mmCIF file of C-alpha atoms in Angstrom:
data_model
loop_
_atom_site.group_PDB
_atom_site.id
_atom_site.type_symbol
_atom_site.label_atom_id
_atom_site.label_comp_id
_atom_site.label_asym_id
_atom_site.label_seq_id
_atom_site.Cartn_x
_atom_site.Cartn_y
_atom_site.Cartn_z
ATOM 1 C CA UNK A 1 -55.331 55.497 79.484
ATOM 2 C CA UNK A 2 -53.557 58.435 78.737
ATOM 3 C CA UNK A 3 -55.272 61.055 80.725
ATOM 4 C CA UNK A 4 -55.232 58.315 83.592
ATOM 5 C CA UNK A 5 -59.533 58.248 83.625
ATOM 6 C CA UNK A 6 -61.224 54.508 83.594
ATOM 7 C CA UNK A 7 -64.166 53.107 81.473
ATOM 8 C CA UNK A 8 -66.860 51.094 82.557
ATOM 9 C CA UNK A 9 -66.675 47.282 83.250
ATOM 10 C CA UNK A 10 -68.673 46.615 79.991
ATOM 11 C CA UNK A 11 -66.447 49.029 77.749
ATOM 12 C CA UNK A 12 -63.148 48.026 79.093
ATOM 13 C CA UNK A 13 -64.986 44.248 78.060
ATOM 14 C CA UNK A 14 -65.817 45.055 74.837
ATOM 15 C CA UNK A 15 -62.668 46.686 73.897
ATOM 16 C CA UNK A 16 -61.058 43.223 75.143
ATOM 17 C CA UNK A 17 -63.052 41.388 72.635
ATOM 18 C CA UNK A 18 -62.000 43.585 69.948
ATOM 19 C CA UNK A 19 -58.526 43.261 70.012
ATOM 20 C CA UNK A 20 -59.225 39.743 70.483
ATOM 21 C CA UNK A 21 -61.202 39.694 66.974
ATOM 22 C CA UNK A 22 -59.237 42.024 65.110
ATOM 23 C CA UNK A 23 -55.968 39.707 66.345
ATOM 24 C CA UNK A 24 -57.183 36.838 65.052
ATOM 25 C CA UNK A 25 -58.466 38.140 61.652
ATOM 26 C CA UNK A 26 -55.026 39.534 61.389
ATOM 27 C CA UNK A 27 -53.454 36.017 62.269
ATOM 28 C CA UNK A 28 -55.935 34.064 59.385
ATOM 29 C CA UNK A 29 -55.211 36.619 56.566
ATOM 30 C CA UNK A 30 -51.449 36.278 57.460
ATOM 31 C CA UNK A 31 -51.879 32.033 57.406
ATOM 32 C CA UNK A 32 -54.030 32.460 54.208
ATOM 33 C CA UNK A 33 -51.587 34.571 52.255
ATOM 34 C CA UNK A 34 -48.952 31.988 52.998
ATOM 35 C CA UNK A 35 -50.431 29.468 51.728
ATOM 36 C CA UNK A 36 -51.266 30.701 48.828
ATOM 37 C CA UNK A 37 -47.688 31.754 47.956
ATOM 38 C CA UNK A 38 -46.501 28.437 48.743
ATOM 39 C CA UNK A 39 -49.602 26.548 46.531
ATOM 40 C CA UNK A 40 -51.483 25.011 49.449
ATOM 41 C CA UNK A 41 -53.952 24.715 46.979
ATOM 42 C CA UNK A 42 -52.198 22.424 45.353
ATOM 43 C CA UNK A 43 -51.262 24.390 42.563
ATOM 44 C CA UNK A 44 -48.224 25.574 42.074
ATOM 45 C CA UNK A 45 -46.940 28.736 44.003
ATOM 46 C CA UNK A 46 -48.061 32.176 42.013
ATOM 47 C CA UNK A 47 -45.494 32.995 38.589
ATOM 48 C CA UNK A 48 -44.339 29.568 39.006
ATOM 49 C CA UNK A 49 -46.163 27.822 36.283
ATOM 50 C CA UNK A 50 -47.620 24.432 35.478
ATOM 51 C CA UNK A 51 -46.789 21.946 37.732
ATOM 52 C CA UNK A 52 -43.481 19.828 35.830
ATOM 53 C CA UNK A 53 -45.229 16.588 35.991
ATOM 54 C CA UNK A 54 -48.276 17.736 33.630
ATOM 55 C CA UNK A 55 -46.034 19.878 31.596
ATOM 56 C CA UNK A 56 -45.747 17.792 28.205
ATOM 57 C CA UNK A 57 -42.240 17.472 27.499
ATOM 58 C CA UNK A 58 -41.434 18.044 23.726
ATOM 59 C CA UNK A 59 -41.431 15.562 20.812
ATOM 60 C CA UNK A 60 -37.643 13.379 21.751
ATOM 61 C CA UNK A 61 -37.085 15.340 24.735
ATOM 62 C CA UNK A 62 -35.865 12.924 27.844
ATOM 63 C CA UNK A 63 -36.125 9.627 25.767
ATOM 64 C CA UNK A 64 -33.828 7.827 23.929
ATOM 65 C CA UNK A 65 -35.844 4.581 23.142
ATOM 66 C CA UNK A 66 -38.347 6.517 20.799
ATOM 67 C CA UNK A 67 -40.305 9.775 20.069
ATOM 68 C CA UNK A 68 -42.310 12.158 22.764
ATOM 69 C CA UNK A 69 -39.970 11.513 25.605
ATOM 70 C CA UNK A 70 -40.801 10.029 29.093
ATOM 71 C CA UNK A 71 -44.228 10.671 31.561
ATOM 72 C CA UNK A 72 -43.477 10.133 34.893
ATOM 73 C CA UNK A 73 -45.194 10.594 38.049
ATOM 74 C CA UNK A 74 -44.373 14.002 40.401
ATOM 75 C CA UNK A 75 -41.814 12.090 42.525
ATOM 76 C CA UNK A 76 -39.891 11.678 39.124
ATOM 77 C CA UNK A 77 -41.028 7.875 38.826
ATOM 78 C CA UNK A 78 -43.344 5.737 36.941
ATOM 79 C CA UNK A 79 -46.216 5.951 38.766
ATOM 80 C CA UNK A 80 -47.979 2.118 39.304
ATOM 81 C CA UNK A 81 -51.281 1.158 37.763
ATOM 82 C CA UNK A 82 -54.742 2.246 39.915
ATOM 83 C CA UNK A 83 -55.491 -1.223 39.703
ATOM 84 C CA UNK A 84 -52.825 -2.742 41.343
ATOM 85 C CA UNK A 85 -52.764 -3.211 45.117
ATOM 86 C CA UNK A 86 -49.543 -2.593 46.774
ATOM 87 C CA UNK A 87 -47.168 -5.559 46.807
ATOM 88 C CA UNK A 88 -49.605 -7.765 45.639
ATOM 89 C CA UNK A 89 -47.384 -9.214 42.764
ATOM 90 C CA UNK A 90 -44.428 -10.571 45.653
ATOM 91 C CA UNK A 91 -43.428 -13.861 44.899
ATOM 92 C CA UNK A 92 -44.622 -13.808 41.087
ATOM 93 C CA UNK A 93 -42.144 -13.959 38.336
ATOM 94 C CA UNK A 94 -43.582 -12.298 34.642
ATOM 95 C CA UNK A 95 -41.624 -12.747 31.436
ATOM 96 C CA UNK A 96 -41.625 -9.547 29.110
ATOM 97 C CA UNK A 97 -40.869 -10.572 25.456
ATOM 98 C CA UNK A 98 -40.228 -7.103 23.952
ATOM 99 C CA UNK A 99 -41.647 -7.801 20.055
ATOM 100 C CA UNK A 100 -38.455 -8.150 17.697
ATOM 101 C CA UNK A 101 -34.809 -6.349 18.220
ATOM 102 C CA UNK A 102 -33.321 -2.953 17.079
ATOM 103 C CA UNK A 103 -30.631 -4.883 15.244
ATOM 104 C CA UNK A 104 -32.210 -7.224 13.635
ATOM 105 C CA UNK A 105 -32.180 -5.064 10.089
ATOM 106 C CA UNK A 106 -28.450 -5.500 10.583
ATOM 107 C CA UNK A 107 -28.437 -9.376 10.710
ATOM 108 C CA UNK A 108 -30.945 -10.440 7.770
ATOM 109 C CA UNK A 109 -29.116 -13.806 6.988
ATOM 110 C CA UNK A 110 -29.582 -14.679 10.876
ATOM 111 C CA UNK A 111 -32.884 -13.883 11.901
ATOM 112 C CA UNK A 112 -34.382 -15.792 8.281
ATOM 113 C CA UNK A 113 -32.710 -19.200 9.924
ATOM 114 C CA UNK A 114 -36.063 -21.743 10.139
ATOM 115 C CA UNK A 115 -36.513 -22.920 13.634
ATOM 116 C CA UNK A 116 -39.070 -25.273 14.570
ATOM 117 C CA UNK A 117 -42.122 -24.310 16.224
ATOM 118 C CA UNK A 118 -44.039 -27.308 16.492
ATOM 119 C CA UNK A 119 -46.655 -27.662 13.555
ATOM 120 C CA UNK A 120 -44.419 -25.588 11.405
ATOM 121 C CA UNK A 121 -41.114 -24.248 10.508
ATOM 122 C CA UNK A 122 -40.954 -20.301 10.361
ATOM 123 C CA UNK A 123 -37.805 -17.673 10.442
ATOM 124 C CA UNK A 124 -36.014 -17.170 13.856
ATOM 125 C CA UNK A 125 -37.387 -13.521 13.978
ATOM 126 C CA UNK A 126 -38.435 -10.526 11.831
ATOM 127 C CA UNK A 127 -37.554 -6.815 11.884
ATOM 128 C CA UNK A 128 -40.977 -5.993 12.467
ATOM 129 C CA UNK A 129 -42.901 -2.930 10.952
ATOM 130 C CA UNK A 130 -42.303 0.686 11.913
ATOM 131 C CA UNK A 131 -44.841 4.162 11.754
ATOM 132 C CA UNK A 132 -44.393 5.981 8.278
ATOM 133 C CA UNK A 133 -42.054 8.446 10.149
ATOM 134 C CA UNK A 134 -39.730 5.334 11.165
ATOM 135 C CA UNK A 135 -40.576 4.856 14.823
ATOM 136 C CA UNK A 136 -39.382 0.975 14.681
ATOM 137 C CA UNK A 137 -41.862 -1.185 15.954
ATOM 138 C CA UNK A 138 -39.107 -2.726 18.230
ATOM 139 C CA UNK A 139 -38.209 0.311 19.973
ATOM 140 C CA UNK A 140 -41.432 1.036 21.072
ATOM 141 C CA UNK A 141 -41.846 -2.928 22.043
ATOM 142 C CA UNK A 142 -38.328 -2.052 23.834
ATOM 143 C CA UNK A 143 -40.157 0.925 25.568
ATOM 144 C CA UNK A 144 -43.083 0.137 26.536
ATOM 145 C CA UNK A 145 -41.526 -3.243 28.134
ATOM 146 C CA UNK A 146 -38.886 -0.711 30.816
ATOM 147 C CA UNK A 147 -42.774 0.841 31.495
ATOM 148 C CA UNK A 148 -44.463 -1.930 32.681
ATOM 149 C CA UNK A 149 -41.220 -3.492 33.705
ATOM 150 C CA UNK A 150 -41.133 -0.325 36.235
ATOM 151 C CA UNK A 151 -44.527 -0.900 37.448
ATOM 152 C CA UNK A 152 -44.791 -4.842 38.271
ATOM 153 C CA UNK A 153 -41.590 -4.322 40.318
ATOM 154 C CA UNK A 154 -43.064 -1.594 42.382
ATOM 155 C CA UNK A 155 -45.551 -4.303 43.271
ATOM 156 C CA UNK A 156 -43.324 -6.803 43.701
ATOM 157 C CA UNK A 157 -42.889 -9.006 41.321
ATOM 158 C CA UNK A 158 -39.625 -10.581 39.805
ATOM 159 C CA UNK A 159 -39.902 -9.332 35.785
ATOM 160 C CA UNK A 160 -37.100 -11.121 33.276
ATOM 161 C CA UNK A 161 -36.917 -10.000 30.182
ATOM 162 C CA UNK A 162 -36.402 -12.055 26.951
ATOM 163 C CA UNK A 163 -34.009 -9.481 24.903
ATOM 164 C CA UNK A 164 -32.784 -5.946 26.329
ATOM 165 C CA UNK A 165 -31.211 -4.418 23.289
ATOM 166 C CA UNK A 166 -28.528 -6.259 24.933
ATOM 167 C CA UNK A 167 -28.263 -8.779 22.007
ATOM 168 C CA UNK A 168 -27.013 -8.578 18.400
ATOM 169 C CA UNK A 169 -30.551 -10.096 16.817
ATOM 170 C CA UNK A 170 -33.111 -11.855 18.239
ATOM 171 C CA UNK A 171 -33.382 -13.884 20.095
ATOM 172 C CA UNK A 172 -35.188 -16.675 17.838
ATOM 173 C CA UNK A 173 -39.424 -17.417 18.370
ATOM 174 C CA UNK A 174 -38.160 -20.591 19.582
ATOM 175 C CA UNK A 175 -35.590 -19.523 22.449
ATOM 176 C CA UNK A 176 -38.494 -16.671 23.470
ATOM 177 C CA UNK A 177 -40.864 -19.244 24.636
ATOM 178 C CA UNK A 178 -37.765 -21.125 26.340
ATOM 179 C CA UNK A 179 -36.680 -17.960 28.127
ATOM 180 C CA UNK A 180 -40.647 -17.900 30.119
ATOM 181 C CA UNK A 181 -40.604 -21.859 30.322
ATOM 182 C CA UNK A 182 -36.860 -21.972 32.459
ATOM 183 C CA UNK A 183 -38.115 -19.212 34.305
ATOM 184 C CA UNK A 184 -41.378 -20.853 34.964
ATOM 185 C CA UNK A 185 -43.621 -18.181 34.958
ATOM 186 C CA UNK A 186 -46.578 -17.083 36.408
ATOM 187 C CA UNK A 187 -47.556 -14.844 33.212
ATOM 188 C CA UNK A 188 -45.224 -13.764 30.155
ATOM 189 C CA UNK A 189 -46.735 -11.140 27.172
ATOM 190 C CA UNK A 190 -44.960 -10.638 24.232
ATOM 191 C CA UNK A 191 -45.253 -6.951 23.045
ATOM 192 C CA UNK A 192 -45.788 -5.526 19.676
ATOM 193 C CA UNK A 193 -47.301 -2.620 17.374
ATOM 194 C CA UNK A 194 -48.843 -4.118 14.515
ATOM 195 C CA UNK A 195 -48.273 -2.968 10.645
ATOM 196 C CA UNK A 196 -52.062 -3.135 8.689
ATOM 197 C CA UNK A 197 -52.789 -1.072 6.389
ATOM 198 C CA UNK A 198 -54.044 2.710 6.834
ATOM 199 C CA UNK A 199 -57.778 2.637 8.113
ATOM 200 C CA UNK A 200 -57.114 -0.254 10.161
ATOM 201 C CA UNK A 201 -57.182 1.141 14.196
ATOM 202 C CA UNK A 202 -57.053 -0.479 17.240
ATOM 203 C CA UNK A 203 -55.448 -3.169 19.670
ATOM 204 C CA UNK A 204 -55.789 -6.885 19.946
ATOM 205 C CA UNK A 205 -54.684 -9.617 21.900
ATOM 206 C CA UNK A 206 -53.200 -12.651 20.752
ATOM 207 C CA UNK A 207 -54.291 -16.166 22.517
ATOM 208 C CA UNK A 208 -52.755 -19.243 21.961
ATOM 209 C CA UNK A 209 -54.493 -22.115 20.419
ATOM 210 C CA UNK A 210 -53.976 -25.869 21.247
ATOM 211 C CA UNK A 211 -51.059 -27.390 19.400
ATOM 212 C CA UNK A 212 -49.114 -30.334 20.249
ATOM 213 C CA UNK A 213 -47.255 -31.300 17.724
ATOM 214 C CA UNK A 214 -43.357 -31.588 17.359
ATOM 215 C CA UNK A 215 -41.837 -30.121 20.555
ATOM 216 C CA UNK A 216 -45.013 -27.737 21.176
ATOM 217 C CA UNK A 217 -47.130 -29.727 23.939
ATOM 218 C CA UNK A 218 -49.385 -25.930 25.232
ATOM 219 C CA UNK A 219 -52.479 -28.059 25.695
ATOM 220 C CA UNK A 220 -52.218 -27.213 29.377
ATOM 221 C CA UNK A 221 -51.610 -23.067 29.064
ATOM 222 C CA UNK A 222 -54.717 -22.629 26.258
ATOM 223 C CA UNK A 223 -57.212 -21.876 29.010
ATOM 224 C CA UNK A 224 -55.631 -19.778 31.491
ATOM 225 C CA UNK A 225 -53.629 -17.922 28.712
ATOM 226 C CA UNK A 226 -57.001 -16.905 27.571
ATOM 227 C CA UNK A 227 -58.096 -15.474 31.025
ATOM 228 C CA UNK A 228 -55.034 -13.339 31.021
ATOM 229 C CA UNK A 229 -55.597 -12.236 27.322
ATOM 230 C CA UNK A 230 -59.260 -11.553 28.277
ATOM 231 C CA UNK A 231 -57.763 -9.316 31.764
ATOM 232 C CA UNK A 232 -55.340 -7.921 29.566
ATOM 233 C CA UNK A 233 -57.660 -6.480 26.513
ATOM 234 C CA UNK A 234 -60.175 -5.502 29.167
ATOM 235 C CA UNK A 235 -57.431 -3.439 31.708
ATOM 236 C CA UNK A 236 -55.995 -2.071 28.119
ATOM 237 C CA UNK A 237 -59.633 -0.532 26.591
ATOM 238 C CA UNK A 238 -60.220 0.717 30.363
ATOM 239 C CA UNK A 239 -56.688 2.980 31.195
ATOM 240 C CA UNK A 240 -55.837 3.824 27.042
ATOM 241 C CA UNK A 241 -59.702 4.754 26.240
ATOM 242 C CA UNK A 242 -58.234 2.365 22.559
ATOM 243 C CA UNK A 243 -60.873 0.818 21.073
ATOM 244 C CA UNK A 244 -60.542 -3.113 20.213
ATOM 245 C CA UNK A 245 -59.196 -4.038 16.464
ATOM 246 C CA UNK A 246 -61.750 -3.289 13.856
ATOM 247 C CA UNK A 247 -59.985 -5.507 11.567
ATOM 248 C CA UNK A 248 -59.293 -8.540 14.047
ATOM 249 C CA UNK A 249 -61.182 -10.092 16.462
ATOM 250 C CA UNK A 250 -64.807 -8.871 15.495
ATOM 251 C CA UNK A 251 -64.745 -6.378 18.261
ATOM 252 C CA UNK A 252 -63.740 -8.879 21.033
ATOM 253 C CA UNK A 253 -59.852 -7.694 21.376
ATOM 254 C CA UNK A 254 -58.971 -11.072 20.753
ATOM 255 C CA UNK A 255 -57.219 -13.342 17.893
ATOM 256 C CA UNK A 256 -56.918 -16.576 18.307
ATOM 257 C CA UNK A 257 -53.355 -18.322 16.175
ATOM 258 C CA UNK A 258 -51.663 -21.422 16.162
ATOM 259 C CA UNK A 259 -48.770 -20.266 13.763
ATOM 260 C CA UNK A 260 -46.821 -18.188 16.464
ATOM 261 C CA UNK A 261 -43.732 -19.958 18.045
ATOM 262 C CA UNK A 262 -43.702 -18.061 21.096
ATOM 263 C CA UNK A 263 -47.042 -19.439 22.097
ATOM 264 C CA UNK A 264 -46.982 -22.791 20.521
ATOM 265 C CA UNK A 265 -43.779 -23.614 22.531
ATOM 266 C CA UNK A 266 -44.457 -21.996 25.692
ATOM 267 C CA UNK A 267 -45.504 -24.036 28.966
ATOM 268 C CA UNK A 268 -46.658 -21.209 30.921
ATOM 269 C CA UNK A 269 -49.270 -18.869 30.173
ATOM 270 C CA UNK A 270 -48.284 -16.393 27.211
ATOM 271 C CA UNK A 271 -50.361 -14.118 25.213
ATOM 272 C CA UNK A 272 -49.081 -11.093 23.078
ATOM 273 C CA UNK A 273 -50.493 -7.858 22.936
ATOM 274 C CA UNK A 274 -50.781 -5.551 19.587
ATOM 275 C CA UNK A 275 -51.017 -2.071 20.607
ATOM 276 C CA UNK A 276 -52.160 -0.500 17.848
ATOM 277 C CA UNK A 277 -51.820 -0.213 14.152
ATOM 278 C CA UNK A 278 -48.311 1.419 13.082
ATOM 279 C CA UNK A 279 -49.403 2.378 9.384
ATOM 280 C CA UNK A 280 -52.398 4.236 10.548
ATOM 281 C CA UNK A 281 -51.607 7.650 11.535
ATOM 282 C CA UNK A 282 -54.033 8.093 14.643
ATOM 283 C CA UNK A 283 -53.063 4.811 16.059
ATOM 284 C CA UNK A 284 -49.171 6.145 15.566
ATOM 285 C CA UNK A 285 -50.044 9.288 16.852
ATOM 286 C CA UNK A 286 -50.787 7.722 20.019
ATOM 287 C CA UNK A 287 -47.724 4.776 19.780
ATOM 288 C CA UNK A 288 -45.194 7.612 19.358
ATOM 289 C CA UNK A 289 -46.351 9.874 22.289
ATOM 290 C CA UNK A 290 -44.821 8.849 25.596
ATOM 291 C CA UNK A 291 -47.831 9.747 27.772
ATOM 292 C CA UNK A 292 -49.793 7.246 25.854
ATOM 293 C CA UNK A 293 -47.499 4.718 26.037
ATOM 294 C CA UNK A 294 -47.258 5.318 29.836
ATOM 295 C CA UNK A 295 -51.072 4.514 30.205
ATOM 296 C CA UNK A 296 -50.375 1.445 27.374
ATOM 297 C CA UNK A 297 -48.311 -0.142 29.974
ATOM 298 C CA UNK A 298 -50.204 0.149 33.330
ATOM 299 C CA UNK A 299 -53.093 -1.251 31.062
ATOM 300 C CA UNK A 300 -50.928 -4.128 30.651
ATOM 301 C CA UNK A 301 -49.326 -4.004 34.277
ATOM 302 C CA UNK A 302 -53.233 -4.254 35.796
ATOM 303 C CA UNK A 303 -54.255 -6.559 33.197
ATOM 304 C CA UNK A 304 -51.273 -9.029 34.238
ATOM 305 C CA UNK A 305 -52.005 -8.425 38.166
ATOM 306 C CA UNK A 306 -55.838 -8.665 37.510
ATOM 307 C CA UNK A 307 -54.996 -12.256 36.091
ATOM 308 C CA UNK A 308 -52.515 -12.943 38.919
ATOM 309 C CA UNK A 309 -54.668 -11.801 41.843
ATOM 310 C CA UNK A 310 -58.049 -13.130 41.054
#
């Protein structure tokens, strides 16, 4: 001390555990402030806004395959369905049969060639429909298809595709089932938007029925095809929060045809999916925005692995 006199034992003690205290309050507010500032919280540090992944990026902004631009997941990636255990797609190979092509309004002559298709004879492909504000139904086939491309190969599967916007129509119903039978898949979906009239909401799924007839022979792919459709319409209702078709399928989800190429000709288990209703404008208010069509495809990425993996 100053004027060189000495406390007690038990004052010089308690002035000991005072500092002591007072350091370590000092210390905690000091560690607390920091990580505040630096969003320990897990928010975003103060003046700095909403984090960028749950900002909702503007109508076209970051996507050139169709309206409300991209949704990825903070690391700047698609992030992989909840339902879908690491890695546990290695080894499989999918087919992706993105519904239609961008060019095929160019190449009308082409895609109206008749191709067999087993009990039938029908036009190589169609242009498909589009939402009343001309989102094409094949560039949101196109999209959605990169999405849940993204997602089974972070799991490890082997995904070919059946058309890229890589061709100029096409291809034909016929050569779509081909492209899943050479690969000899362990699941291939076709993908599509569907174009009812206004009123009409909701997804379905499209099941093969048994034909054999001409070169279609999918006796052996009616059954499991349906537990895929069945995995796929129940994974879809679960992540989108869509309701089933209330103009197909009397609630179920499900359709069953025999007049679709792709699944009368395919050997491997095939269903297609019908995400919604173009012409109604809820159901395109959902098939134009990007976040939705981020949870449309891990829908369809844990419907496929649910299928695969049980």
């Amino acid at each position: 001390m100053s004027n060189g006199s000495t406390y007690p034992p038990h004052r010089r003690l308690r002035g000991l555990l005072l500092a002591v205290v007072t350091a370590v309050v000092v210390a905690g507010l000091g560690g607390w402030l920091v990580w505040r500032t630096s969003g320990g919280d897990g928010g975003p540090p103060h003046g700095a806004g909403p984090p960028a992944a749950s900002r909702s990026p503007g109508r076209g902004a970051g996507d050139a395959s169709g309206p409300g631009g991209t949704d990825r997941g903070p690391d700047g990636k698609d992030s992989p369905g909840k339902g879908a255990p690491h890695g546990s797609l290695k080894g499989k190979v999918i087919v992706l049969d993105p519904g239609h092509n961008p060019h095929n309004v160019d190449h009308g002559r082409e895609i109206a060639r008749q191709v067999d298709i087993g009990n039938a004879h029908k036009e190589c492909d169609t242009t498909g429909t589009s939402t009343d504000d001309g989102y094409a139904e094949a560039s949101f086939s196109l999209d959605v298809a990169h999405r849940v491309r993204t997602l089974l190969q972070q799991e490890g599967a082997k995904v070919v595709f059946t058309q890229d916007d890589d061709r100029r129509y096409g291809p034909c119903v016929d050569e779509r089932a081909a492209v899943g039978n050479k690969a000899h898949a362990d699941a291939a979906v076709s993908l599509h938007a569907d174009g009812s009239a206004r009123g009409n909401r909701g997804f379905h799924v499209i099941l093969p029925a048994r034909v054999t007839a001409g070169p279609a022979h999918n006796a052996a792919i009616v059954a499991p095809s349906r537990r895929l459709g069945e995995r796929l319409a129940g994974r879809f209702l679960a992540v989108t929060g869509s309701a089933p078709s209330n103009y197909i399928g009397h609630g179920t989800g499900l359709d069953v045809r025999s007049d679709l190429g792709g699944l009368n000709l395919s050997t491997v288990p095939k269903v297609f999916i019908e995400c919604g209703n173009m012409r109604d404008p809820k159901d395109a208010a959902e098939l134009t925005d990007a976040h939705w069509r981020q949870k449309a495809a891990r829908g369809i990425t844990e419907g496929i692995t649910d299928f695969l993996t049980h």
